[in-house]
Amino acid sequence: MSIKTVGIAGTGLIGAGWAARLLIRGYDVIAYDVAPAAEAKLRAAIDIAWPSMIRLLNTPKVKKGKLSFTTDLKEMASKADFIHEAAPEREELKIRLFREIDSFARPDVIIASSSSGFLPTRLQSECAHPERVIIAHPFNPVYLLPLVETVPGEKTSPEAMDRAGKYFEGVGMHVLRLKKEIDGYICDRLQEALWREALHVLDKDIGTTADIDDSIVYSAGMRWAFMGSFLTYHAAGGPGGMRAFIKQFDPSLELPWTDLRYPKWNDALETRLVEGCEAQAGGLTVAEIEAKRNDVLVDMMHLFKQHKVGAGLVLAREEERRLKALKRWKKGAKIEGPLALHHGTVMTSWVDYNNHMQDAHYLVAFGDGLDAFLRYIGDDDAYRATGLTFFTAETHLNYYREMKAGEPFTIETQLVGADEKRVHLFHRMLHGKTQELVATNEIMQLHVDQKAGKVVPMRADIFEAVFAVWAAHKKLKAPAELGRVMGVPKKDNKKKPVAKKAAARKKPARKKKR
């Protein structure tokens, strides 16, 4: 069935994260909670998440879903096409909540728990329709991190798992589907093992909380971000891979390198833990730490997208779906002015020490605008696969206004010349809110056959689209910057002799000093 309205039971950290992820992708959200001031806290949390999601998706022009709030569980459950349970992590509370939601929701609506470790068989135990109950365990911040662990209970149907998987992929997530249930699932079991070992090291006073975190941040954590443990150790085996690794290192794991049980809790350990973390924070508030975390995660995911690894693959898939849905030229399309085809935001990685957008990244932004125009006329992946594409022959930039990280912008494209082998384009970057002119870009594109290695005429359908745009745009006023060249204005003739005399007066003085 089509999922348009998603219900959320519980609007704390995880519930609010789900709401933010869904709203920016156009889903309507109906949120349920009975905690005091829950609605205000929910809306505040979404406001905090929004700038990071905009930068991650690089699309400030979004059709935002509608958010509604209720303290009536039946109202939420009866209206939703999919339901996320995100109540506090108490099993008896969740079992009761699932029983009630199950009685109100349509039988075909999947109910997914955000639990961090409870067994779905227990949560579905009092439901009349247990086949539609699953675990869908996300990771904080839910609106940025793409992993969701889906776990079936004993009575969960494969069909429900299949439908849930398609839904989660549609909201930009990587689905890790467990074969069967286990306490703590996969990721939390791994995190728990590292947490316990870290506490043992701290308890034995081997290092501070900062030392222990640094041991991950500067080494293994960098590999884990895109390789994980198994692939890391496979690579460590050299050409022989994991087979060689097992022969080289002790596969029995009997070395005294771990104490997986929790150390006995004591006041000294608690003091080291709390004071160590407070010292690491360096006076920053949790909100400030979260903001920095979000900036780093967004930049990492864009970097990973460039290298086609890890979470970047999920972002790339979502971007590709978005690109396929971009506006395309069709016969009879009414073109009344420049084409506003690309909307973006200034990435944190694009700015300098003054927090101003660097020169080189204006070209990146204009390049995205160019790509949007090329897709508009039909130059997509399928077209390029034939060996035909456009190459830049010449470009020119003018700058008018500073842009800071997180600011939105729109690229408008005007065609100022064209024939069967060339398109002459003029782009304007406008501030996304004030519509002020930020920068301009004039660019000449040549149509090339990469296999033949020469400039060739465009395919008929591509040229038809170009000609249609040109027929409308040649009526527009030519941009003031068109054809502009750089140069230092010449001084008038009256001032030139003065400059020469001044220079002449200085020369003898320099000679005297010698």
Tab-separated table of C-alpha atoms in Angstrom, residues 59-369:
chain	number	residue	atom	x	y	z
A	59	THR	CA	18.170	20.507	-1.429
A	60	PRO	CA	16.648	23.484	0.420
A	61	LYS	CA	13.594	23.435	-1.857
A	62	VAL	CA	11.660	20.543	-0.327
A	63	LYS	CA	7.976	19.717	-0.177
A	64	LYS	CA	7.811	19.390	3.577
A	65	GLY	CA	5.324	16.952	5.041
A	66	LYS	CA	2.640	18.086	7.476
A	67	LEU	CA	3.273	17.545	11.190
A	68	SER	CA	0.315	17.081	13.535
A	69	PHE	CA	0.314	16.170	17.216
A	70	THR	CA	-2.155	14.317	19.411
A	71	THR	CA	-2.486	12.931	22.916
A	72	ASP	CA	-5.032	10.421	21.640
A	73	LEU	CA	-3.363	7.106	20.762
A	74	LYS	CA	-6.393	5.916	18.806
A	75	GLU	CA	-6.360	9.014	16.615
A	76	MET	CA	-2.708	8.445	15.704
A	77	ALA	CA	-2.963	4.694	15.140
A	78	SER	CA	-6.168	4.812	13.091
A	79	LYS	CA	-4.860	7.471	10.681
A	80	ALA	CA	-1.353	6.105	10.074
A	81	ASP	CA	-0.161	4.025	7.100
A	82	PHE	CA	2.990	2.978	9.015
A	83	ILE	CA	3.726	3.307	12.732
A	84	HIS	CA	6.987	3.830	14.619
A	85	GLU	CA	6.949	3.052	18.326
A	86	ALA	CA	9.586	5.144	20.112
A	87	ALA	CA	8.457	5.011	23.749
A	88	PRO	CA	10.885	4.764	26.714
A	89	GLU	CA	12.905	1.544	26.841
A	90	ARG	CA	10.717	-0.392	29.271
A	91	GLU	CA	9.515	-3.758	28.017
A	92	GLU	CA	6.217	-3.890	29.919
A	93	LEU	CA	5.342	-0.398	28.641
A	94	LYS	CA	6.095	-1.367	25.051
A	95	ILE	CA	4.101	-4.605	25.240
A	96	ARG	CA	1.064	-2.703	26.510
A	97	LEU	CA	1.528	0.030	23.921
A	98	PHE	CA	1.766	-2.506	21.095
A	99	ARG	CA	-1.408	-4.207	22.256
A	100	GLU	CA	-3.288	-0.899	22.184
A	101	ILE	CA	-1.844	0.293	18.851
A	102	ASP	CA	-2.628	-3.119	17.339
A	103	SER	CA	-6.274	-2.766	18.350
A	104	PHE	CA	-6.600	0.655	16.686
A	105	ALA	CA	-4.495	0.365	13.528
A	106	ARG	CA	-5.668	-1.164	10.263
A	107	PRO	CA	-4.514	-4.819	10.009
A	108	ASP	CA	-2.205	-4.071	7.058
A	109	VAL	CA	-0.293	-1.301	8.860
A	110	ILE	CA	3.204	-2.294	10.012
A	111	ILE	CA	4.086	-1.414	13.607
A	112	ALA	CA	7.849	-1.008	14.050
A	113	SER	CA	9.553	-0.698	17.418
A	114	SER	CA	12.642	1.479	17.761
A	115	SER	CA	13.771	-0.655	20.719
A	116	SER	CA	17.511	-0.967	21.266
A	117	GLY	CA	17.444	-4.591	22.330
A	118	PHE	CA	14.086	-6.172	23.231
A	119	LEU	CA	12.916	-9.286	21.416
A	120	PRO	CA	10.081	-8.642	18.938
A	121	THR	CA	8.433	-11.931	19.958
A	122	ARG	CA	7.877	-10.451	23.411
A	123	LEU	CA	6.577	-7.142	22.035
A	124	GLN	CA	4.057	-8.827	19.711
A	125	SER	CA	2.939	-11.341	22.346
A	126	GLU	CA	-0.371	-9.614	23.169
A	127	CYS	CA	-1.253	-8.407	19.643
A	128	ALA	CA	-4.168	-9.731	17.614
A	129	HIS	CA	-2.093	-9.191	14.451
A	130	PRO	CA	1.481	-10.089	15.499
A	131	GLU	CA	2.511	-10.777	11.898
A	132	ARG	CA	2.897	-7.027	11.241
A	133	VAL	CA	5.064	-6.269	14.300
A	134	ILE	CA	8.802	-5.831	13.699
A	135	ILE	CA	11.858	-4.196	15.237
A	136	ALA	CA	13.231	-1.225	13.290
A	137	HIS	CA	16.196	-0.092	15.380
A	138	PRO	CA	17.756	3.219	14.206
A	139	PHE	CA	20.811	5.092	15.461
A	140	ASN	CA	21.112	8.586	16.859
A	141	PRO	CA	20.844	11.030	15.202
A	142	VAL	CA	18.107	9.202	13.300
A	143	TYR	CA	17.735	12.068	10.835
A	144	LEU	CA	21.360	11.655	9.648
A	145	LEU	CA	22.626	8.114	10.279
A	146	PRO	CA	21.230	5.746	7.654
A	147	LEU	CA	21.339	2.317	9.349
A	148	VAL	CA	18.161	0.579	10.530
A	149	GLU	CA	18.220	-2.962	11.917
A	150	THR	CA	14.990	-4.792	11.092
A	151	VAL	CA	14.297	-7.868	13.220
A	152	PRO	CA	11.427	-10.380	12.899
A	153	GLY	CA	9.644	-11.985	15.808
A	154	GLU	CA	8.454	-15.596	15.795
A	155	LYS	CA	5.098	-14.544	14.289
A	156	THR	CA	6.319	-11.745	12.005
A	157	SER	CA	5.505	-12.400	8.347
A	158	PRO	CA	8.212	-12.220	5.637
A	159	GLU	CA	5.823	-9.998	3.693
A	160	ALA	CA	5.831	-7.426	6.492
A	161	MET	CA	9.636	-7.489	6.553
A	162	ASP	CA	9.726	-7.003	2.769
A	163	ARG	CA	7.326	-4.058	2.862
A	164	ALA	CA	9.172	-2.452	5.744
A	165	GLY	CA	12.466	-2.791	3.882
A	166	LYS	CA	11.100	-0.954	0.834
A	167	TYR	CA	9.680	1.777	3.050
A	168	PHE	CA	12.996	2.335	4.845
A	169	GLU	CA	14.975	2.423	1.617
A	170	GLY	CA	12.487	5.018	0.410
A	171	VAL	CA	13.340	7.283	3.356
A	172	GLY	CA	17.073	7.096	2.685
A	173	MET	CA	18.137	4.234	4.958
A	174	HIS	CA	20.366	1.176	4.681
A	175	VAL	CA	18.362	-1.842	5.846
A	176	LEU	CA	20.213	-4.473	7.886
A	177	ARG	CA	17.757	-7.372	7.976
A	178	LEU	CA	18.529	-9.902	10.711
A	179	LYS	CA	17.762	-13.539	9.957
A	180	LYS	CA	16.307	-14.063	13.416
A	181	GLU	CA	15.898	-12.257	16.704
A	182	ILE	CA	18.548	-11.874	19.382
A	183	ASP	CA	18.769	-9.589	22.410
A	184	GLY	CA	20.550	-6.353	21.497
A	185	TYR	CA	20.505	-7.219	17.775
A	186	ILE	CA	23.892	-6.786	16.032
A	187	CYS	CA	25.196	-3.245	16.422
A	188	ASP	CA	24.278	-2.737	20.069
A	189	ARG	CA	25.926	-6.031	20.996
A	190	LEU	CA	29.141	-4.803	19.376
A	191	GLN	CA	28.836	-1.393	21.002
A	192	GLU	CA	28.156	-3.022	24.364
A	193	ALA	CA	31.310	-5.134	24.091
A	194	LEU	CA	33.435	-2.046	23.379
A	195	TRP	CA	31.708	-0.095	26.170
A	196	ARG	CA	32.396	-2.815	28.736
A	197	GLU	CA	36.029	-3.109	27.738
A	198	ALA	CA	36.439	0.667	27.858
A	199	LEU	CA	35.056	0.692	31.415
A	200	HIS	CA	37.542	-2.020	32.448
A	201	VAL	CA	40.452	0.017	31.079
A	202	LEU	CA	39.141	3.098	32.889
A	203	ASP	CA	38.554	1.125	36.097
A	204	LYS	CA	42.156	-0.108	36.066
A	205	ASP	CA	43.296	3.506	35.610
A	206	ILE	CA	45.229	2.675	32.433
A	207	GLY	CA	44.096	5.886	30.733
A	208	THR	CA	41.542	8.672	30.907
A	209	THR	CA	38.210	8.777	29.073
A	210	ALA	CA	39.905	11.018	26.498
A	211	ASP	CA	42.768	8.515	26.033
A	212	ILE	CA	40.324	5.679	25.442
A	213	ASP	CA	38.250	7.691	22.966
A	214	ASP	CA	41.406	8.813	21.150
A	215	SER	CA	42.423	5.190	20.690
A	216	ILE	CA	39.322	4.807	18.503
A	217	VAL	CA	39.121	8.252	16.908
A	218	TYR	CA	42.669	8.221	15.535
A	219	SER	CA	42.855	4.601	14.424
A	220	ALA	CA	40.259	1.847	14.248
A	221	GLY	CA	37.298	4.212	14.159
A	222	MET	CA	38.507	5.691	10.878
A	223	ARG	CA	38.533	2.225	9.292
A	224	TRP	CA	35.274	1.167	10.927
A	225	ALA	CA	33.504	4.128	9.356
A	226	PHE	CA	33.553	2.365	5.991
A	227	MET	CA	35.107	-1.111	6.377
A	228	GLY	CA	33.970	-2.708	9.634
A	229	SER	CA	35.890	-5.375	11.583
A	230	PHE	CA	35.819	-8.333	9.204
A	231	LEU	CA	36.931	-6.481	6.080
A	232	THR	CA	39.608	-4.682	8.124
A	233	TYR	CA	41.075	-7.979	9.325
A	234	HIS	CA	40.711	-9.509	5.856
A	235	ALA	CA	42.892	-6.665	4.503
A	236	ALA	CA	45.327	-7.151	7.401
A	237	GLY	CA	45.978	-10.691	6.113
A	238	GLY	CA	47.702	-9.288	3.037
A	239	PRO	CA	47.299	-11.057	-0.324
A	240	GLY	CA	45.998	-14.153	1.469
A	241	GLY	CA	43.146	-12.237	3.071
A	242	MET	CA	41.335	-13.714	6.073
A	243	ARG	CA	42.857	-17.160	5.523
A	244	ALA	CA	46.325	-15.720	6.015
A	245	PHE	CA	45.126	-13.540	8.907
A	246	ILE	CA	43.855	-16.610	10.805
A	247	LYS	CA	47.151	-18.426	10.283
A	248	GLN	CA	49.165	-15.388	11.353
A	249	PHE	CA	47.114	-14.460	14.414
A	250	ASP	CA	45.622	-16.618	17.151
A	251	PRO	CA	42.106	-17.595	15.981
A	252	SER	CA	41.189	-19.074	19.355
A	253	LEU	CA	41.028	-15.623	20.974
A	254	GLU	CA	42.532	-16.982	24.183
A	255	LEU	CA	44.953	-14.109	24.649
A	256	PRO	CA	44.283	-12.098	27.848
A	257	TRP	CA	43.220	-9.026	25.908
A	258	THR	CA	39.674	-8.556	27.122
A	259	ASP	CA	37.468	-8.486	30.233
A	260	LEU	CA	34.007	-8.511	28.767
A	261	ARG	CA	32.053	-8.599	32.018
A	262	TYR	CA	31.325	-5.247	33.553
A	263	PRO	CA	33.886	-4.221	36.178
A	264	LYS	CA	32.448	-4.036	39.666
A	265	TRP	CA	30.908	-0.593	39.901
A	266	ASN	CA	32.560	1.690	42.440
A	267	ASP	CA	32.737	5.370	43.341
A	268	ALA	CA	36.237	5.816	41.914
A	269	LEU	CA	35.186	4.426	38.520
A	270	GLU	CA	32.111	6.651	38.436
A	271	THR	CA	34.201	9.714	39.299
A	272	ARG	CA	36.755	8.939	36.573
A	273	LEU	CA	33.952	8.410	34.063
A	274	VAL	CA	31.985	11.577	34.831
A	275	GLU	CA	34.911	13.929	35.379
A	276	GLY	CA	36.779	12.536	32.381
A	277	CYS	CA	33.853	13.161	30.044
A	278	GLU	CA	33.276	16.646	31.433
A	279	ALA	CA	36.955	17.449	30.883
A	280	GLN	CA	36.720	16.144	27.299
A	281	ALA	CA	33.750	18.421	26.624
A	282	GLY	CA	35.999	21.407	27.334
A	283	GLY	CA	33.147	23.628	28.462
A	284	LEU	CA	30.984	22.947	25.411
A	285	THR	CA	27.292	22.331	25.992
A	286	VAL	CA	25.675	19.142	24.729
A	287	ALA	CA	23.886	21.223	22.083
A	288	GLU	CA	27.231	22.591	20.854
A	289	ILE	CA	28.709	19.090	20.749
A	290	GLU	CA	25.695	17.822	18.786
A	291	ALA	CA	26.002	20.682	16.287
A	292	LYS	CA	29.668	19.865	15.678
A	293	ARG	CA	28.821	16.163	15.421
A	294	ASN	CA	26.176	16.893	12.801
A	295	ASP	CA	28.565	19.036	10.738
A	296	VAL	CA	31.193	16.286	10.752
A	297	LEU	CA	28.688	13.539	9.893
A	298	VAL	CA	27.315	15.500	6.940
A	299	ASP	CA	30.807	16.166	5.569
A	300	MET	CA	31.871	12.538	6.114
A	301	MET	CA	28.838	11.191	4.292
A	302	HIS	CA	29.447	13.503	1.335
A	303	LEU	CA	33.091	12.430	1.272
A	304	PHE	CA	32.046	8.785	1.407
A	305	LYS	CA	29.583	9.444	-1.440
A	306	GLN	CA	32.450	10.727	-3.563
A	307	HIS	CA	34.426	7.527	-2.876
A	308	LYS	CA	31.371	5.246	-3.167
A	309	VAL	CA	31.829	3.607	0.253
A	310	GLY	CA	29.776	3.081	3.401
A	311	ALA	CA	27.011	5.521	4.255
A	312	GLY	CA	27.898	7.500	1.143
A	313	LEU	CA	26.342	4.764	-0.984
A	314	VAL	CA	22.987	5.316	0.726
A	315	LEU	CA	23.225	9.060	0.138
A	316	ALA	CA	24.184	8.450	-3.502
A	317	ARG	CA	21.184	6.166	-4.045
A	318	GLU	CA	18.822	8.748	-2.610
A	319	GLU	CA	20.409	11.507	-4.693
A	320	GLU	CA	20.043	9.403	-7.842
A	321	ARG	CA	16.340	8.886	-7.135
A	322	ARG	CA	15.988	12.633	-6.664
A	323	LEU	CA	17.858	13.394	-9.897
A	324	LYS	CA	15.606	11.053	-11.839
A	325	ALA	CA	12.607	12.994	-10.542
A	326	LEU	CA	14.031	16.361	-11.613
A	327	LYS	CA	12.146	18.473	-14.098
A	328	ARG	CA	12.731	17.428	-17.745
A	329	TRP	CA	11.905	19.301	-20.923
A	330	LYS	CA	8.797	18.096	-22.727
A	331	LYS	CA	7.345	19.166	-26.051
A	332	GLY	CA	5.083	22.135	-25.588
A	333	ALA	CA	6.690	23.140	-22.283
A	334	LYS	CA	6.091	26.811	-21.530
A	335	ILE	CA	9.401	28.603	-20.879
A	336	GLU	CA	8.948	32.180	-19.707
A	337	GLY	CA	12.336	33.033	-18.240
A	338	PRO	CA	15.594	31.630	-16.848
A	339	LEU	CA	15.274	28.064	-15.585
A	340	ALA	CA	15.598	27.641	-11.800
A	341	LEU	CA	16.631	23.973	-11.881
A	342	HIS	CA	19.058	23.608	-8.968
A	343	HIS	CA	18.688	24.510	-5.298
A	344	GLY	CA	21.544	23.919	-2.883
A	345	THR	CA	23.112	24.927	0.398
A	346	VAL	CA	26.624	26.048	1.251
A	347	MET	CA	28.380	23.024	2.758
A	348	THR	CA	30.590	23.436	5.827
A	349	SER	CA	33.446	21.962	3.760
A	350	TRP	CA	33.031	24.810	1.245
A	351	VAL	CA	33.953	27.664	3.582
A	352	ASP	CA	37.247	29.223	4.669
A	353	TYR	CA	38.444	30.407	8.090
A	354	ASN	CA	36.067	33.384	7.841
A	355	ASN	CA	33.130	31.001	7.297
A	356	HIS	CA	32.774	32.402	3.770
A	357	MET	CA	32.311	30.239	0.695
A	358	GLN	CA	35.635	29.686	-1.096
A	359	ASP	CA	36.108	30.649	-4.757
A	360	ALA	CA	36.569	27.089	-5.994
A	361	HIS	CA	33.258	25.953	-4.550
A	362	TYR	CA	31.297	28.528	-6.520
A	363	LEU	CA	32.361	26.455	-9.509
A	364	VAL	CA	31.135	23.334	-7.727
A	365	ALA	CA	27.734	24.954	-7.151
A	366	PHE	CA	27.529	26.232	-10.713
A	367	GLY	CA	28.594	22.776	-11.897
A	368	ASP	CA	25.594	21.303	-10.079
A	369	GLY	CA	23.428	23.892	-11.815
